[in-house]
PDB file of C-alpha atoms and ligand atoms in Angstrom:
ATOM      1  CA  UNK M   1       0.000   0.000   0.000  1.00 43.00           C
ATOM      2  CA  UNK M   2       1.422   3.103  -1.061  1.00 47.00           C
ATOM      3  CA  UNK M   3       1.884   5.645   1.993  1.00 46.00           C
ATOM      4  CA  UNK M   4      -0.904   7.826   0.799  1.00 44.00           C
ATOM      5  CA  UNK M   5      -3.236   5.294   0.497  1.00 55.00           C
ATOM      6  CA  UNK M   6      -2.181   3.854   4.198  1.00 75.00           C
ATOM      7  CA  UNK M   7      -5.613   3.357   6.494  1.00 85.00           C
ATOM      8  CA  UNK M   8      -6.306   5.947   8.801  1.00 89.00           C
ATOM      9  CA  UNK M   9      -6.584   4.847  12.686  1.00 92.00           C
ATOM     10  CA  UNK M  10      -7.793   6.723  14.917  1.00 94.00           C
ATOM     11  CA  UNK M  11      -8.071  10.772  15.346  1.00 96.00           C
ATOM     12  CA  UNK M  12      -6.104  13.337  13.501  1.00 95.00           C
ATOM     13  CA  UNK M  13      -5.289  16.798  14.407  1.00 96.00           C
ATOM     14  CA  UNK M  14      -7.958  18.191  12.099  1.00 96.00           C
ATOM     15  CA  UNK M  15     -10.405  15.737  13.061  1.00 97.00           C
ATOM     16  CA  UNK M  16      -9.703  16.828  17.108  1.00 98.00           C
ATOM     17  CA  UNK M  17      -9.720  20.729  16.029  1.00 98.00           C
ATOM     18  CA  UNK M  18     -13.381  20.054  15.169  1.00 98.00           C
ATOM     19  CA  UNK M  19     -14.781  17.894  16.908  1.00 98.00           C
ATOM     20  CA  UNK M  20     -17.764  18.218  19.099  1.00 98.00           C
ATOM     21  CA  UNK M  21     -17.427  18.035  22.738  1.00 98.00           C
ATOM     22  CA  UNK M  22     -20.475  17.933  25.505  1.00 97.00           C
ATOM     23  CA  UNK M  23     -18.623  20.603  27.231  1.00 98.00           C
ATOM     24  CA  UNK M  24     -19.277  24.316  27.273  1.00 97.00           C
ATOM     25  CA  UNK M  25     -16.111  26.740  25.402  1.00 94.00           C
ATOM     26  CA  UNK M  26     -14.147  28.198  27.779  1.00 95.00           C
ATOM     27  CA  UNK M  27     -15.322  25.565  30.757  1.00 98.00           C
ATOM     28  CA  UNK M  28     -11.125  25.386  31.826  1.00 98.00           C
ATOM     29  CA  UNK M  29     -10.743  29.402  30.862  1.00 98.00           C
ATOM     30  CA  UNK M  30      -7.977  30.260  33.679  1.00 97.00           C
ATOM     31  CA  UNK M  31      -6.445  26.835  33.987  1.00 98.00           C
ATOM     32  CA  UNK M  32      -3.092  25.298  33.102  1.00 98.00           C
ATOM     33  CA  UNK M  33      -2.908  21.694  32.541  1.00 98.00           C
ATOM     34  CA  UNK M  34      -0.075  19.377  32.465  1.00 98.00           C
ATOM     35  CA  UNK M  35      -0.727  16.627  29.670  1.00 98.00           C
ATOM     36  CA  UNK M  36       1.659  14.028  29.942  1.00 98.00           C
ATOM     37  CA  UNK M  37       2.878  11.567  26.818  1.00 94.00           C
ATOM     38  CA  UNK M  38       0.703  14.375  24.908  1.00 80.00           C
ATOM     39  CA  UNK M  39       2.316  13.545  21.306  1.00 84.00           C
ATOM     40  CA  UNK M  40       0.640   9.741  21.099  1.00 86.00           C
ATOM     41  CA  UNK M  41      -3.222   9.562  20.786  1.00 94.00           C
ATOM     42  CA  UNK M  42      -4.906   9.639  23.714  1.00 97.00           C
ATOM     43  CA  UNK M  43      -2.506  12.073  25.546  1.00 97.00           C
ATOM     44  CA  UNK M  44      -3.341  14.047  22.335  1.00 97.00           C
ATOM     45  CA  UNK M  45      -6.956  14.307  22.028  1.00 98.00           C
ATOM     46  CA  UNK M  46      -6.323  15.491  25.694  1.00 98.00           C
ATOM     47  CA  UNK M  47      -4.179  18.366  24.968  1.00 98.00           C
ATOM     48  CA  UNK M  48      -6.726  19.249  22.247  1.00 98.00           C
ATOM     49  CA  UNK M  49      -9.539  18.803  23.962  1.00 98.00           C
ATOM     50  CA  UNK M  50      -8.089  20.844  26.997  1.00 98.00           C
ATOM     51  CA  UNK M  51      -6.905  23.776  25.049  1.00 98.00           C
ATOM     52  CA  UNK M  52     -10.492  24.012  22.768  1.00 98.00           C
ATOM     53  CA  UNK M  53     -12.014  24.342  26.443  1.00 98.00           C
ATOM     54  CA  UNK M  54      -9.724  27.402  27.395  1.00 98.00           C
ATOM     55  CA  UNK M  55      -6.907  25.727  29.065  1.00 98.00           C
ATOM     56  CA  UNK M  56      -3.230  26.417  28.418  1.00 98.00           C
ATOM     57  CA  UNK M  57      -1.673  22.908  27.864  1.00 98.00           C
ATOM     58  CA  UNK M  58       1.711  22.421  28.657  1.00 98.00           C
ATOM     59  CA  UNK M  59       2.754  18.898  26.876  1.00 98.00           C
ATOM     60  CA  UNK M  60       5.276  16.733  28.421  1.00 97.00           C
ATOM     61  CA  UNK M  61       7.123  13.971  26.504  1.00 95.00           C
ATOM     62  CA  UNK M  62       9.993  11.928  25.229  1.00 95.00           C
ATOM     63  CA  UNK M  63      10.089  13.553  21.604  1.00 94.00           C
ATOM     64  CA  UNK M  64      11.455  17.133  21.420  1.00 95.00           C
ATOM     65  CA  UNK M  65      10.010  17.309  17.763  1.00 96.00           C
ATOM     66  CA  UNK M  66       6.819  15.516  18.210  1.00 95.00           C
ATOM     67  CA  UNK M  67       5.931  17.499  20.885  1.00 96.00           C
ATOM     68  CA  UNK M  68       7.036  20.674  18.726  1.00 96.00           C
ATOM     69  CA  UNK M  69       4.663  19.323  15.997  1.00 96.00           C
ATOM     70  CA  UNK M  70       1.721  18.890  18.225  1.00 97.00           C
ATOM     71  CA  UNK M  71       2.566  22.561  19.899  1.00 97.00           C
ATOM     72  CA  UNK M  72       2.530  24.298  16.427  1.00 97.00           C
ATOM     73  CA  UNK M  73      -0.952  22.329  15.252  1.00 98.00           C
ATOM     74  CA  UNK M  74      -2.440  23.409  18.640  1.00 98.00           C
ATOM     75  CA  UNK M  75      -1.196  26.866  18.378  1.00 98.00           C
ATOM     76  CA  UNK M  76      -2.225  27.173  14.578  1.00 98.00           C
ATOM     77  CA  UNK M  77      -5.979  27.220  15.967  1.00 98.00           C
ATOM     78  CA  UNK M  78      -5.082  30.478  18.155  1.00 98.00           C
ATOM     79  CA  UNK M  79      -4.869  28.050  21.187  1.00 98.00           C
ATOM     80  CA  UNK M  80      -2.623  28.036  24.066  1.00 98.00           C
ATOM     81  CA  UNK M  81      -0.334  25.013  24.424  1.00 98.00           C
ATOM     82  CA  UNK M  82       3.731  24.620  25.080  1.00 98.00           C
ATOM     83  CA  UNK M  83       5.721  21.623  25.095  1.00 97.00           C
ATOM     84  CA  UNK M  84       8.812  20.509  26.907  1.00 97.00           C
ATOM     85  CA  UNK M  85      10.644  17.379  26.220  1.00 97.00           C
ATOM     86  CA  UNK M  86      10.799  15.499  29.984  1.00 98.00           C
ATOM     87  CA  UNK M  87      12.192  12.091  30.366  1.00 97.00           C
ATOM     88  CA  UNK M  88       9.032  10.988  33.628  1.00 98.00           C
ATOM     89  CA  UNK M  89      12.117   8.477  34.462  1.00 98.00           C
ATOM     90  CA  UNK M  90      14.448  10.585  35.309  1.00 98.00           C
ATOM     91  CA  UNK M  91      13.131  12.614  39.105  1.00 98.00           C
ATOM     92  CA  UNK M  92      15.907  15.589  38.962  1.00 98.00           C
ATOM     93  CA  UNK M  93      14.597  15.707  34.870  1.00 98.00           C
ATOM     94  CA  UNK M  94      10.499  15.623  36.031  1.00 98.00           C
ATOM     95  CA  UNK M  95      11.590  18.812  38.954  1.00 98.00           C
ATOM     96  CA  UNK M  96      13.063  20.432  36.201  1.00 98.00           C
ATOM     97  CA  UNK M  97      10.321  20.250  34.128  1.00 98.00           C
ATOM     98  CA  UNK M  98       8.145  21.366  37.225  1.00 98.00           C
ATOM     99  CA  UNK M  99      10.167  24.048  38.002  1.00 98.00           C
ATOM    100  CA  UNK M 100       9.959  25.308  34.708  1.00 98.00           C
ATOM    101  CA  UNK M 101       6.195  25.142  34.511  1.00 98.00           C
ATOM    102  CA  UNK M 102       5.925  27.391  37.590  1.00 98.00           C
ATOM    103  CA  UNK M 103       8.317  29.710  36.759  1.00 98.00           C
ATOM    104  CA  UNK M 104       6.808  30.190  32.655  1.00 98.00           C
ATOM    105  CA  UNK M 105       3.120  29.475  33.511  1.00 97.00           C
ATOM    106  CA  UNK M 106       2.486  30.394  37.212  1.00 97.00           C
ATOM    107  CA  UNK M 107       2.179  26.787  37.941  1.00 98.00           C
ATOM    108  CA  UNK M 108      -0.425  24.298  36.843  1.00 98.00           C
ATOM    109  CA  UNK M 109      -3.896  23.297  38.371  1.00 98.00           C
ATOM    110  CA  UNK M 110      -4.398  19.603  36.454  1.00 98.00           C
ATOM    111  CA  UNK M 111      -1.746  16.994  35.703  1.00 98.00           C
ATOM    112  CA  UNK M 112      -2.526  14.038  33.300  1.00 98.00           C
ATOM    113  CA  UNK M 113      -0.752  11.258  33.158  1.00 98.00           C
ATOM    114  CA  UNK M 114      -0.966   9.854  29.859  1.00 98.00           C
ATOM    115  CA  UNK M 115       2.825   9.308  28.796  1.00 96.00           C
ATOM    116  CA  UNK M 116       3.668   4.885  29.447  1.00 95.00           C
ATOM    117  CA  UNK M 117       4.345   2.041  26.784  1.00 90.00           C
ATOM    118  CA  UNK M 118       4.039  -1.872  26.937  1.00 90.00           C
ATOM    119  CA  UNK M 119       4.750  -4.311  24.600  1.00 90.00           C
ATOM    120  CA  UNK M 120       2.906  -7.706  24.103  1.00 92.00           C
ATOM    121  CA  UNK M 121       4.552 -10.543  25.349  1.00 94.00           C
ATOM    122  CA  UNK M 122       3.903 -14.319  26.731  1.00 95.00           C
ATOM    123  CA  UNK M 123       4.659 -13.124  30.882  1.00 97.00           C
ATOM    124  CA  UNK M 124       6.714 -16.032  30.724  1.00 97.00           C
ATOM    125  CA  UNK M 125       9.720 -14.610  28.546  1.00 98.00           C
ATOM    126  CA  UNK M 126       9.783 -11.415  29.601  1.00 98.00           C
ATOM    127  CA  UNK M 127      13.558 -10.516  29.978  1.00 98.00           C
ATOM    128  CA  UNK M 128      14.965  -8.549  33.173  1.00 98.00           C
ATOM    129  CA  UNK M 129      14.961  -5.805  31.000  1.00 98.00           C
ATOM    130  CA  UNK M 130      11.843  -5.784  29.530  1.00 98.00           C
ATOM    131  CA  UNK M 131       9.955  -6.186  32.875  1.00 98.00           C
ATOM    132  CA  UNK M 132      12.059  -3.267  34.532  1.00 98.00           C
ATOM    133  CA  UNK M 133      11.660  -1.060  31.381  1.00 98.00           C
ATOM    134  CA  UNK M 134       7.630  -0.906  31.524  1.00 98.00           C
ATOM    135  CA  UNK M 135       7.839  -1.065  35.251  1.00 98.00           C
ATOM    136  CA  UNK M 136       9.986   1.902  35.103  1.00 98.00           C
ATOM    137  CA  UNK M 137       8.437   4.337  32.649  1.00 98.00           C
ATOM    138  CA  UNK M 138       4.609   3.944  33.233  1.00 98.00           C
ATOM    139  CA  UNK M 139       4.755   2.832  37.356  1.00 98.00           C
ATOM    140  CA  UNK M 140       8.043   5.005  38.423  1.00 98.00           C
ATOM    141  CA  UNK M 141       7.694   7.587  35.872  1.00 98.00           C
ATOM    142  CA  UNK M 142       4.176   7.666  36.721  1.00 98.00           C
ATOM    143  CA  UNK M 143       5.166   8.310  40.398  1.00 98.00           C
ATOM    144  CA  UNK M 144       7.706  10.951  39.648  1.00 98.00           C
ATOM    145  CA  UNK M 145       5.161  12.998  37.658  1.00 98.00           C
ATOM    146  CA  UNK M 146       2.444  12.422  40.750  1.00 98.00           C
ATOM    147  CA  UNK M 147       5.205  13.301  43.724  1.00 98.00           C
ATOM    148  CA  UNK M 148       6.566  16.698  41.488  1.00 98.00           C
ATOM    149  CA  UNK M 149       3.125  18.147  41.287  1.00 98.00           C
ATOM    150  CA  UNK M 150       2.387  17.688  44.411  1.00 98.00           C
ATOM    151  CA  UNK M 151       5.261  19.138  46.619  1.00 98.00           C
ATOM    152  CA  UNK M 152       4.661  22.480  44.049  1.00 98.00           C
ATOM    153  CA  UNK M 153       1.100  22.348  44.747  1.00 98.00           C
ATOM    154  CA  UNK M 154       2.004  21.789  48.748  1.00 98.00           C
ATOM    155  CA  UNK M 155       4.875  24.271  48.815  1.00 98.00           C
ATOM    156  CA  UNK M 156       2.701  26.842  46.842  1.00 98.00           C
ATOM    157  CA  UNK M 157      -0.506  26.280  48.943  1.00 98.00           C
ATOM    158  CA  UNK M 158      -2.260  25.912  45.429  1.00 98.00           C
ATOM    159  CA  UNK M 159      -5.045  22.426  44.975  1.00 98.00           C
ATOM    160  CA  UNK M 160      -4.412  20.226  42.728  1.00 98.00           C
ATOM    161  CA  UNK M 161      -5.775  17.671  40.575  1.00 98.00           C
ATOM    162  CA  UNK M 162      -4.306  14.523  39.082  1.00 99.00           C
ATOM    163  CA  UNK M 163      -5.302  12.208  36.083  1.00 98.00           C
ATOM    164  CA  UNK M 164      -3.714   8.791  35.615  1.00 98.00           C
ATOM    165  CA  UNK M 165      -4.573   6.909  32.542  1.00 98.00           C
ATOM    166  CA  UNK M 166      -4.212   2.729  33.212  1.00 98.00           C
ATOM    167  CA  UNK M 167      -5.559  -0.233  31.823  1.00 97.00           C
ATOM    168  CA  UNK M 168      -8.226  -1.942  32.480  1.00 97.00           C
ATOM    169  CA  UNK M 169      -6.204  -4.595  35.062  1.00 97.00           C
ATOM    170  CA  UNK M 170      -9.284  -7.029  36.445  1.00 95.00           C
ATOM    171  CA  UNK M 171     -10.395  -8.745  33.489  1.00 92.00           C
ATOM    172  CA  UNK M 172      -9.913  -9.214  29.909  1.00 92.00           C
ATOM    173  CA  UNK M 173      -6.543  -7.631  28.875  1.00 93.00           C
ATOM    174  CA  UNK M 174      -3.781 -10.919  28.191  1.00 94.00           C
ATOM    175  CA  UNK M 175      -0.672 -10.837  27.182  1.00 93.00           C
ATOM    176  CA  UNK M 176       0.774  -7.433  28.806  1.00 95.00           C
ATOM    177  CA  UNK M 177       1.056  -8.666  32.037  1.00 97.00           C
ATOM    178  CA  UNK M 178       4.008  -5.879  33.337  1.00 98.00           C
ATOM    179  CA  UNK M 179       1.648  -3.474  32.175  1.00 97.00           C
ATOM    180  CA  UNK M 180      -0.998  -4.645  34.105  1.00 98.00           C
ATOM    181  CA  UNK M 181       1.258  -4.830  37.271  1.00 98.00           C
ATOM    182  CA  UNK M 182       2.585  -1.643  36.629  1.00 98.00           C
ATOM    183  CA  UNK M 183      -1.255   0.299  36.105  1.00 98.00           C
ATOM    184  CA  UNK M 184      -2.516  -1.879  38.788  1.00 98.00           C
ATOM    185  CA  UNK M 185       0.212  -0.295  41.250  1.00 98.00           C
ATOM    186  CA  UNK M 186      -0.932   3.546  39.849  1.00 98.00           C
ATOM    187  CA  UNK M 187      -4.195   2.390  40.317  1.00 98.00           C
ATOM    188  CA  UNK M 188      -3.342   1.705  44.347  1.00 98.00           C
ATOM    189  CA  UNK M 189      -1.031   4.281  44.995  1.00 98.00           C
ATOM    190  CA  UNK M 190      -3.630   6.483  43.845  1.00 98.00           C
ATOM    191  CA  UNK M 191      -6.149   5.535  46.039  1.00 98.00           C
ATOM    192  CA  UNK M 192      -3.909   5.517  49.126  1.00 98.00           C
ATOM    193  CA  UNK M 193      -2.391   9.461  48.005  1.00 98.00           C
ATOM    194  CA  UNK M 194      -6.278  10.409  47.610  1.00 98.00           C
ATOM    195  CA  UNK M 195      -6.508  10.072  51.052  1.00 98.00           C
ATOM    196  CA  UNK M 196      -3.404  11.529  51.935  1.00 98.00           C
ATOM    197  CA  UNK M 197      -3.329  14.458  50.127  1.00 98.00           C
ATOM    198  CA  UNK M 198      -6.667  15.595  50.938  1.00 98.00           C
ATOM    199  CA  UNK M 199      -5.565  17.589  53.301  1.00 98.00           C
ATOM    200  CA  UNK M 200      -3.149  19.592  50.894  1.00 98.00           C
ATOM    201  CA  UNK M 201      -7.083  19.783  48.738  1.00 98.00           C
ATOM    202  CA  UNK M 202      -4.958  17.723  45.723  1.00 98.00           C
ATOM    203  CA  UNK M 203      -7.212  14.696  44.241  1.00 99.00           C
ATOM    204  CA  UNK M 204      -6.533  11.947  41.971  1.00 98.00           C
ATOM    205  CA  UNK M 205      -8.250   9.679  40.263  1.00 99.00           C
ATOM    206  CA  UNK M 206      -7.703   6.999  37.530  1.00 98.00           C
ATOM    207  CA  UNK M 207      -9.002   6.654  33.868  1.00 98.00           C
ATOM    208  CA  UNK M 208      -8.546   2.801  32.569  1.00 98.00           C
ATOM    209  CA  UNK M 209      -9.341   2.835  28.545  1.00 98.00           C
ATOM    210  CA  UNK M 210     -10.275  -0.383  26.898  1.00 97.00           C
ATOM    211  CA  UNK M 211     -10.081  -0.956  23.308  1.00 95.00           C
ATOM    212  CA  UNK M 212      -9.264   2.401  21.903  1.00 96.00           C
ATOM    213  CA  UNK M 213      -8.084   2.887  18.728  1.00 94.00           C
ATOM    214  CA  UNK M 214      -4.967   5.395  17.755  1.00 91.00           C
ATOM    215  CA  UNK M 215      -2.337   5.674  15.602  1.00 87.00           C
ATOM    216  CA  UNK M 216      -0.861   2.784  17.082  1.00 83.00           C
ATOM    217  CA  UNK M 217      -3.135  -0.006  15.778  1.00 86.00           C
ATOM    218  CA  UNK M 218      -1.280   0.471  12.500  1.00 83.00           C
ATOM    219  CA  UNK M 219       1.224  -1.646  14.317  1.00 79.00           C
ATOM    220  CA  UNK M 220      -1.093  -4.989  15.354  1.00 79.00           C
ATOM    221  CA  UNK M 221      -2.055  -7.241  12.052  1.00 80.00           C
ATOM    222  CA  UNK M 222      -5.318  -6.961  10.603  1.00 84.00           C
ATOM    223  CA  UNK M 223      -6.117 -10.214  12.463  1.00 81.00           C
ATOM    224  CA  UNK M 224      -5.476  -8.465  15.637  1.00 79.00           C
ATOM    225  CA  UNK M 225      -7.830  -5.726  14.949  1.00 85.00           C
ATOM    226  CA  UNK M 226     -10.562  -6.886  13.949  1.00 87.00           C
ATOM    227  CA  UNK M 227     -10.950  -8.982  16.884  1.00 89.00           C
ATOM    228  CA  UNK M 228     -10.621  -5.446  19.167  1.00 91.00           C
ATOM    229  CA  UNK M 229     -14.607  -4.741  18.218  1.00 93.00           C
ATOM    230  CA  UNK M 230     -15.735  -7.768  19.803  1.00 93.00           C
ATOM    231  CA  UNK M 231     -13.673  -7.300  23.302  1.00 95.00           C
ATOM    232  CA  UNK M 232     -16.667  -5.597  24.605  1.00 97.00           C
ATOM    233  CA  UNK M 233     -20.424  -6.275  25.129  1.00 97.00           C
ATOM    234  CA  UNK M 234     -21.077  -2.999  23.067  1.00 97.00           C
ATOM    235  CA  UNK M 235     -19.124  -5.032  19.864  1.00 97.00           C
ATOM    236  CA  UNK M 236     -17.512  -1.906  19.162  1.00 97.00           C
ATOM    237  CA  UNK M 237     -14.230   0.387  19.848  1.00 97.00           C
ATOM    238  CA  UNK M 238     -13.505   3.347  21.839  1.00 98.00           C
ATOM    239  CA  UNK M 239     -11.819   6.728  20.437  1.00 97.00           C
ATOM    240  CA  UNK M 240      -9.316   8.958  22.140  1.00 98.00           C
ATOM    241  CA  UNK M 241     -11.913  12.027  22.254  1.00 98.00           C
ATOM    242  CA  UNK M 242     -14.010   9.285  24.697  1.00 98.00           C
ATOM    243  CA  UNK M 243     -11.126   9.351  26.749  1.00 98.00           C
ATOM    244  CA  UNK M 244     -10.174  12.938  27.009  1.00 98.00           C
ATOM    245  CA  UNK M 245     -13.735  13.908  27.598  1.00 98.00           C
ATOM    246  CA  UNK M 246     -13.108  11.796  30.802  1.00 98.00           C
ATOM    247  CA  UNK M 247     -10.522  13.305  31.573  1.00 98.00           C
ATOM    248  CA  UNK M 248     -12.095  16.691  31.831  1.00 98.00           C
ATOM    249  CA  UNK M 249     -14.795  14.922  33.668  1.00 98.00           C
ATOM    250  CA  UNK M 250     -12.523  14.120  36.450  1.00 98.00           C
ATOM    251  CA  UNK M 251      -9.469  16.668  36.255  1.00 98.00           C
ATOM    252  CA  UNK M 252     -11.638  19.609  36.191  1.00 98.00           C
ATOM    253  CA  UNK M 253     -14.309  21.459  38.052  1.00 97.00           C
ATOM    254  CA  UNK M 254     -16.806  18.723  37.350  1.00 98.00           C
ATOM    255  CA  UNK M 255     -14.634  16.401  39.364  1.00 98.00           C
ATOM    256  CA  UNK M 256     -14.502  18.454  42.512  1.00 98.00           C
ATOM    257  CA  UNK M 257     -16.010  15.881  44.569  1.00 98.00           C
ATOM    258  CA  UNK M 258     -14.355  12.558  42.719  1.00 98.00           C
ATOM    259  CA  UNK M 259     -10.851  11.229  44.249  1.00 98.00           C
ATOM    260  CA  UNK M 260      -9.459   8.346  44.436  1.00 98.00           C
ATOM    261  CA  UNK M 261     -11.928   6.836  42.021  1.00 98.00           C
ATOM    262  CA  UNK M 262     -11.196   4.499  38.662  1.00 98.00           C
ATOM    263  CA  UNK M 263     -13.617   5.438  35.597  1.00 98.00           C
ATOM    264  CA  UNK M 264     -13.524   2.814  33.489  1.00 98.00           C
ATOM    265  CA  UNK M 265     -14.051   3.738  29.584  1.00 98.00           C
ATOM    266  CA  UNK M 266     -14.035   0.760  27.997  1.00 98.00           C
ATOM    267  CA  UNK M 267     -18.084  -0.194  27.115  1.00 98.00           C
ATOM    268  CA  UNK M 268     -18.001  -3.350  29.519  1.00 97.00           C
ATOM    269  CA  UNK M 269     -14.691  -4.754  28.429  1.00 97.00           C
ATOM    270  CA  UNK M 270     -14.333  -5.212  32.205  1.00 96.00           C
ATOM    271  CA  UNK M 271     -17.606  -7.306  32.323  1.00 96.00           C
ATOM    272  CA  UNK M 272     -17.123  -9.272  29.298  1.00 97.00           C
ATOM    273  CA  UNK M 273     -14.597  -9.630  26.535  1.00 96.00           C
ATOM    274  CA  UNK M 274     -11.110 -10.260  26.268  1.00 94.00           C
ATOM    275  CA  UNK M 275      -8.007  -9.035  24.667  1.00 92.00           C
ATOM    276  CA  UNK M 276      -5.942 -11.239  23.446  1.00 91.00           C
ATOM    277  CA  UNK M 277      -2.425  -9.200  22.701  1.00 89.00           C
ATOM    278  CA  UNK M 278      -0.420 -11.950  21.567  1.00 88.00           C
ATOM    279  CA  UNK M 279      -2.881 -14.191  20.308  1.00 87.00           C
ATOM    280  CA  UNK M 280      -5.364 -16.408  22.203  1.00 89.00           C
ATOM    281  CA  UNK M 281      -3.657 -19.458  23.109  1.00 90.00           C
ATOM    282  CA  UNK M 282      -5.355 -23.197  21.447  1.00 89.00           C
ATOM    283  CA  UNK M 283      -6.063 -24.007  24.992  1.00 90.00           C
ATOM    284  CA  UNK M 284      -8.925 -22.037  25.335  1.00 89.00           C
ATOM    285  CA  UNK M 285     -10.614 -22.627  22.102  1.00 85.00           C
ATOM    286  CA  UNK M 286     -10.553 -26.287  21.966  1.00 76.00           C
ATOM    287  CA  UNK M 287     -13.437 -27.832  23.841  1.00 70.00           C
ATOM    288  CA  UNK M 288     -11.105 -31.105  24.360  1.00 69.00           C
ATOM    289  CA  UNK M 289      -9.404 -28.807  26.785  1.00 69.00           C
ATOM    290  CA  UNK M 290     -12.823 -28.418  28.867  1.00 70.00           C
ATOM    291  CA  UNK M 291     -12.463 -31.038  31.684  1.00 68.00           C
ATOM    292  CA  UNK M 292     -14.438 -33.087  34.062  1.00 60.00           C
ATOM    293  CA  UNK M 293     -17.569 -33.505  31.700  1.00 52.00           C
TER     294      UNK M 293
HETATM  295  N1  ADE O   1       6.294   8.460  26.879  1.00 53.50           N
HETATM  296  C1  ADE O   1       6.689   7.166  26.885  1.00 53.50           C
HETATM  297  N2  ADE O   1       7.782   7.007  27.634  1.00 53.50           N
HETATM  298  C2  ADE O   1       8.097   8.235  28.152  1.00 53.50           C
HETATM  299  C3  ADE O   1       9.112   8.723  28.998  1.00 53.50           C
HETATM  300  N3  ADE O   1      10.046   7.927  29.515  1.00 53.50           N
HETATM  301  N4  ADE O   1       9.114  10.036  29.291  1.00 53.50           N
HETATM  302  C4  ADE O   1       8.169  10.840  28.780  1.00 53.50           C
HETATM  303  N5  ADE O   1       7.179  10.450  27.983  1.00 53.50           N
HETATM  304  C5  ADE O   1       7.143   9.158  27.671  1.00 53.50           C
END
């Protein structure tokens, strides 16, 4: 396939310029908010989303140039949005980055998490590496971003509010299993800093996606994808605006009585379904398996 004829996944920057949102213009007028891993898709339909509704986005990420990219489409529309390349791994790089923000921007009321990566793999061969790779960027990194905003929102007597994007980690979702531990501990350290930091009026809450489709399906084989429709009792996928739109939900004013809570956006993945990232294995589609009868 020639590369202009290459299939389209998910939303593109004109497509998230335009489209329509359930919430009012100017609803985050005032506000800057920290969008983490705000090149890929869902962390970009967030920045988008968040700047369309007055917000100034500051976008954090890996990629000096893709975050340029996204900065200049954003800005293009005659909306407010920076970018600063931040390695969430690294803590002395993530107080940088903070420090910045507060000295450019006066600081930032919302923080979403968004930046991670996995890759599907049988648990069983994971490598050391691997394993302490994905731990690293979307658990630790996770952290670093989490414990940086809030010692500037403590030390600055400003609230706070904090949006982690997981997975969906009790059912359904095979095959990324240092992912899952990984979201699983955000999911629990966020719930056990909601109560904490109440006092310091910061909340946070979790967001876990199911099958939503980006950019990044153009990497799973046509097999893989077509199965992603029928992971859910509603037989059909997410987008990235879905997402984002939650992520207003919570993050902003409309969440100013939510912490410590896990929104699930993933049209009953959770409930039934399954997600097979590496393929589902012959054992549990051949009824000689089924035992006892
Ligand atoms: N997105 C994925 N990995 C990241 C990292 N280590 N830092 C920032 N953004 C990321």
């Amino acid at each position: 396939m020639s590369a202009a004829a290459e299939e389209k996944f998910g939303l593109n920057d004109a497509d998230l310029a335009i489209r329509p949102t359930v919430y009012a213009p100017d609803c985050l007028k005032g506000q800057v908010a920290i969008v983490s891993g705000g090149a890929g898709g869902i962390g970009r339909a967030t920045a988008w989303l968040f700047a369309r509704l007055g917000a100034h986005v500051v976008v954090a990420g890996r990629s000096e140039d893709k975050i340029a990219e996204l900065v200049r489409a954003i800005g293009a529309q005659g909306l407010a949005c920076n970018g600063h390349a931040v390695d969430i791994r690294e803590p002395e790089a993530v107080g940088a980055f903070f420090d910045r923000v507060w000295n450019e921007y006066g600081g930032a009321g919302i923080l979403v998490n968004s930046a991670g990566g996995q890759f599907p793999q049988p648990a069983i061969d994971f490598s050391v590496k691997g394993w302490n790779a994905v731990i690293n960027t979307n658990l630790n990194g996770t952290w670093h971003m989490m414990q940086a905003a809030a010692r500037k929102w403590r030390d600055t007597g400003q609230p706070g509010s904090i949006v982690n994007i997981v997975v969906v980690t009790t059912h359904g979702l095979y095959g990324v299993a240092h992912t899952i531990a990984a979201r699983a501990g955000v999911i629990g350290l966020s719930r056990s800093v909601a109560v904490e930091w109440a006092p310091l009026d910061i909340r946070i809450n979790c967001i876990a996606p199911g099958a939503i489709e980006t950019e990044g399906w153009k990497t799973y084989t046509p097999e893989a994808r077509s199965a992603y429709p029928r992971s859910n009792p509603m037989m059909r996928v997410g987008n990235a605006w879905d997402i984002a739109e939650a992520c207003v939900y919570l993050g902003g004013p409309s969440g100013r009585f939510i912490t410590g809570e896990l929104l699930t956006v993933d049209g009953g993945g959770q409930l039934w379904g399954e997600t097979w990232t590496t393929g589902k294995p012959d054992y549990f589609k051949t009824p000689a398996n089924i035992q006892g009868r």
